[in-house]
């Protein structure tokens, strides 16, 4: 089924204990789209400036990603992020960030995309997320991500958004900030009261936790010895999860569990190399094999 | 099968966001013994001073814990620990610690205990751990715990111990300190080269990781909303794990997995109340029910 994602497309510079990469492709929508396209066709909505090298945008060539919603805005500059994991592989230090085109008006969703049934609203201003959602015809499953900035500065708009979506994906620090609760299950239950039917909390190397009115589900991360660059792990996780869900047509607890496990596995490929290289080296067969390995390992 | 534990018995004062308890029973051997006794008879070896209220030592009444190895040393004072989890439920701040009798000679292992087949050497000086091990007849499975203090000050003796045991249980910070490796799987593999056949890394609320020459196994913590006092969680985990293993007679990967899951579940009862109260309120049936629930939840 059609899966639409709106989010950032960026040019990253990343430093980790394994090295440094300058001006590589990044951004939430990029990782999400690539990850989800292992499972289902993806419609990408995002905007870059005219400074963005065309070579960077070629990452989707040969992938089932419809880039008609990718706007190259003349006179604007592409979002840039420079992060370092040198001190802590679980927590990026932002060395520099230039919102650039992300601080301008949102990209337009193409007419042909408006009937999307599965929607992922990657992290951006909650007013923009609501606007994009309002422009869609009749989505069946809408999941959003957010970040500390909006939790702190746009709490009211964020709560309005939460009343309109089915699922929220965020990390442990964010859900604690959003709810004021330290215990993640208590925090997740508080979020459910704000609207979403399920909440997925990403805990990085410690895995993930899903909470719905049908109960909780916890999953460790895939045990990875080779962690080269954690950038995009969370967005790849969301992409794998949503990509799988879009092929299922049901959101039963067991489907959500399997989706979470696919997200976990896809993210394990992302972190094995810099930028998109880990995902680019992966195949759907490898993902399925690792998923079965993970499932087997969880079985006791 | 006979399971012997040597470790600390203490009088604790604990503060958490849920309250404060003064002069309650604690210590690694106490939590371990109580937890393991849900599964198998336990032989407890430890020492307290003559200041220890007899009421505290009554916790094992009605349990299958043989306390003939519990020495009440005249003229000595019991180990005391005062810890606070007020700032962080995952990391105790030690407000005060008095080793007292733990800084004196080790307790003697009773003659009738020397044929124990399963042995857990809870955290103490690695020279003492080696001495106790040397005095036993022919244990089939020896697992030890350790701590930062010995890793830093008694590295050589600790390495000698590692060459003599089958399993090591320690937390994530400790294994990183021991090996100098940040990645837990890399760290665990380094430990395996020092002797043990398996390593279990406890990650508190983030679960546990087992590494052996047969591969890795990761397990989240049991999703607990009610965390009142984390004291003794790690020792209860080890007790549940070893207690189950002592009933099995095999250390196959699947047996170790199930043992890890029992440890996880038993620890989830411990943290639900102060001191031993969580474990005291639990029954074996409840543990088995929660184990099956956990197994089911891990199944996707």
GROMACS .gro file of C-alpha atoms in nm, chain A residues 154-297:
model
  144
  154UNK     CA    1   0.509   2.406   2.089
  155UNK     CA    2   0.353   2.185   2.351
  156UNK     CA    3  -0.002   2.293   2.275
  157UNK     CA    4   0.028   2.238   1.900
  158UNK     CA    5   0.199   1.907   1.962
  159UNK     CA    6  -0.092   1.795   2.180
  160UNK     CA    7  -0.333   1.895   1.903
  161UNK     CA    8  -0.132   1.682   1.662
  162UNK     CA    9  -0.141   1.389   1.904
  163UNK     CA   10  -0.519   1.403   1.897
  164UNK     CA   11  -0.512   1.343   1.521
  165UNK     CA   12  -0.262   1.061   1.474
  166UNK     CA   13  -0.266   0.687   1.536
  167UNK     CA   14   0.091   0.632   1.644
  168UNK     CA   15   0.379   0.831   1.790
  169UNK     CA   16   0.744   0.731   1.757
  170UNK     CA   17   0.995   0.909   1.976
  171UNK     CA   18   1.298   0.842   2.189
  172UNK     CA   19   1.319   0.784   2.562
  173UNK     CA   20   1.442   1.132   2.650
  174UNK     CA   21   1.165   1.290   2.444
  175UNK     CA   22   0.882   1.091   2.598
  176UNK     CA   23   1.012   1.173   2.945
  177UNK     CA   24   1.023   1.540   2.857
  178UNK     CA   25   0.677   1.528   2.701
  179UNK     CA   26   0.510   1.362   2.998
  180UNK     CA   27   0.729   1.449   3.296
  181UNK     CA   28   0.739   1.079   3.380
  182UNK     CA   29   1.065   0.891   3.427
  183UNK     CA   30   0.920   0.542   3.400
  184UNK     CA   31   0.881   0.474   3.029
  185UNK     CA   32   0.566   0.265   3.059
  186UNK     CA   33   0.397   0.526   3.275
  187UNK     CA   34   0.512   0.790   3.025
  188UNK     CA   35   0.383   0.591   2.729
  189UNK     CA   36   0.044   0.542   2.894
  190UNK     CA   37   0.021   0.917   2.946
  191UNK     CA   38   0.082   0.971   2.576
  192UNK     CA   39  -0.195   0.726   2.490
  193UNK     CA   40  -0.435   0.949   2.684
  194UNK     CA   41  -0.344   1.235   2.449
  195UNK     CA   42  -0.475   1.048   2.148
  196UNK     CA   43  -0.246   0.797   1.979
  197UNK     CA   44  -0.344   0.433   1.984
  198UNK     CA   45   0.017   0.325   2.016
  199UNK     CA   46   0.348   0.475   2.117
  200UNK     CA   47   0.687   0.342   2.019
  201UNK     CA   48   0.979   0.452   2.234
  202UNK     CA   49   1.322   0.420   2.075
  203UNK     CA   50   1.601   0.352   2.323
  204UNK     CA   51   1.896   0.334   2.084
  205UNK     CA   52   2.132   0.052   2.174
  206UNK     CA   53   1.881  -0.057   2.439
  207UNK     CA   54   1.608  -0.141   2.191
  208UNK     CA   55   1.250  -0.023   2.186
  209UNK     CA   56   0.926  -0.034   2.376
  210UNK     CA   57   0.575  -0.026   2.232
  211UNK     CA   58   0.273   0.060   2.438
  212UNK     CA   59  -0.088   0.038   2.327
  213UNK     CA   60  -0.420  -0.021   2.496
  214UNK     CA   61  -0.353  -0.389   2.428
  215UNK     CA   62  -0.038  -0.394   2.645
  216UNK     CA   63   0.337  -0.345   2.623
  217UNK     CA   64   0.601  -0.501   2.405
  218UNK     CA   65   0.971  -0.462   2.467
  219UNK     CA   66   1.244  -0.553   2.224
  220UNK     CA   67   1.621  -0.531   2.263
  221UNK     CA   68   1.829  -0.387   1.982
  222UNK     CA   69   1.979  -0.637   1.742
  223UNK     CA   70   2.312  -0.731   1.904
  224UNK     CA   71   2.557  -0.541   1.687
  225UNK     CA   72   2.931  -0.548   1.731
  226UNK     CA   73   2.993  -0.323   1.434
  227UNK     CA   74   2.850   0.021   1.508
  228UNK     CA   75   3.014   0.270   1.273
  229UNK     CA   76   2.763   0.555   1.253
  230UNK     CA   77   2.433   0.564   1.443
  231UNK     CA   78   2.296   0.853   1.234
  232UNK     CA   79   1.958   0.768   1.092
  233UNK     CA   80   1.906   0.459   1.306
  234UNK     CA   81   1.579   0.592   1.449
  235UNK     CA   82   1.444   0.700   1.110
  236UNK     CA   83   1.546   0.368   0.955
  237UNK     CA   84   1.371   0.193   1.241
  238UNK     CA   85   1.055   0.391   1.170
  239UNK     CA   86   1.093   0.323   0.797
  240UNK     CA   87   1.127  -0.051   0.845
  241UNK     CA   88   0.834  -0.053   1.084
  242UNK     CA   89   0.602   0.154   0.864
  243UNK     CA   90   0.717  -0.017   0.545
  244UNK     CA   91   0.620  -0.352   0.688
  245UNK     CA   92   0.291  -0.223   0.830
  246UNK     CA   93   0.196  -0.082   0.490
  247UNK     CA   94   0.212  -0.435   0.347
  248UNK     CA   95  -0.011  -0.583   0.616
  249UNK     CA   96  -0.336  -0.391   0.628
  250UNK     CA   97  -0.389  -0.469   0.995
  251UNK     CA   98  -0.255  -0.315   1.313
  252UNK     CA   99  -0.310  -0.606   1.547
  253UNK     CA  100  -0.068  -0.636   1.838
  254UNK     CA  101   0.115  -0.924   1.668
  255UNK     CA  102   0.150  -0.725   1.345
  256UNK     CA  103   0.284  -0.427   1.537
  257UNK     CA  104   0.532  -0.655   1.714
  258UNK     CA  105   0.660  -0.797   1.389
  259UNK     CA  106   0.681  -0.445   1.247
  260UNK     CA  107   0.888  -0.333   1.546
  261UNK     CA  108   1.122  -0.625   1.490
  262UNK     CA  109   1.162  -0.532   1.122
  263UNK     CA  110   1.240  -0.175   1.227
  264UNK     CA  111   1.500  -0.307   1.470
  265UNK     CA  112   1.665  -0.520   1.206
  266UNK     CA  113   1.669  -0.252   0.937
  267UNK     CA  114   1.830  -0.008   1.182
  268UNK     CA  115   2.101  -0.265   1.252
  269UNK     CA  116   2.206  -0.239   0.887
  270UNK     CA  117   2.205   0.141   0.896
  271UNK     CA  118   2.449   0.170   1.184
  272UNK     CA  119   2.701  -0.069   1.028
  273UNK     CA  120   2.838   0.203   0.798
  274UNK     CA  121   2.839   0.578   0.742
  275UNK     CA  122   2.538   0.768   0.608
  276UNK     CA  123   2.322   0.549   0.382
  277UNK     CA  124   2.603   0.307   0.294
  278UNK     CA  125   2.488   0.041   0.542
  279UNK     CA  126   2.136   0.037   0.398
  280UNK     CA  127   2.265   0.057   0.042
  281UNK     CA  128   2.468  -0.259   0.099
  282UNK     CA  129   2.168  -0.448   0.237
  283UNK     CA  130   1.917  -0.664   0.051
  284UNK     CA  131   1.563  -0.760   0.142
  285UNK     CA  132   1.679  -1.121   0.173
  286UNK     CA  133   1.944  -1.020   0.424
  287UNK     CA  134   1.684  -0.825   0.619
  288UNK     CA  135   1.450  -1.123   0.624
  289UNK     CA  136   1.731  -1.357   0.728
  290UNK     CA  137   1.834  -1.129   1.012
  291UNK     CA  138   1.470  -1.088   1.116
  292UNK     CA  139   1.434  -1.465   1.146
  293UNK     CA  140   1.763  -1.484   1.334
  294UNK     CA  141   1.638  -1.214   1.571
  295UNK     CA  142   1.305  -1.388   1.618
  296UNK     CA  143   1.484  -1.714   1.691
  297UNK     CA  144   1.722  -1.544   1.936
   0.00000   0.00000   0.00000
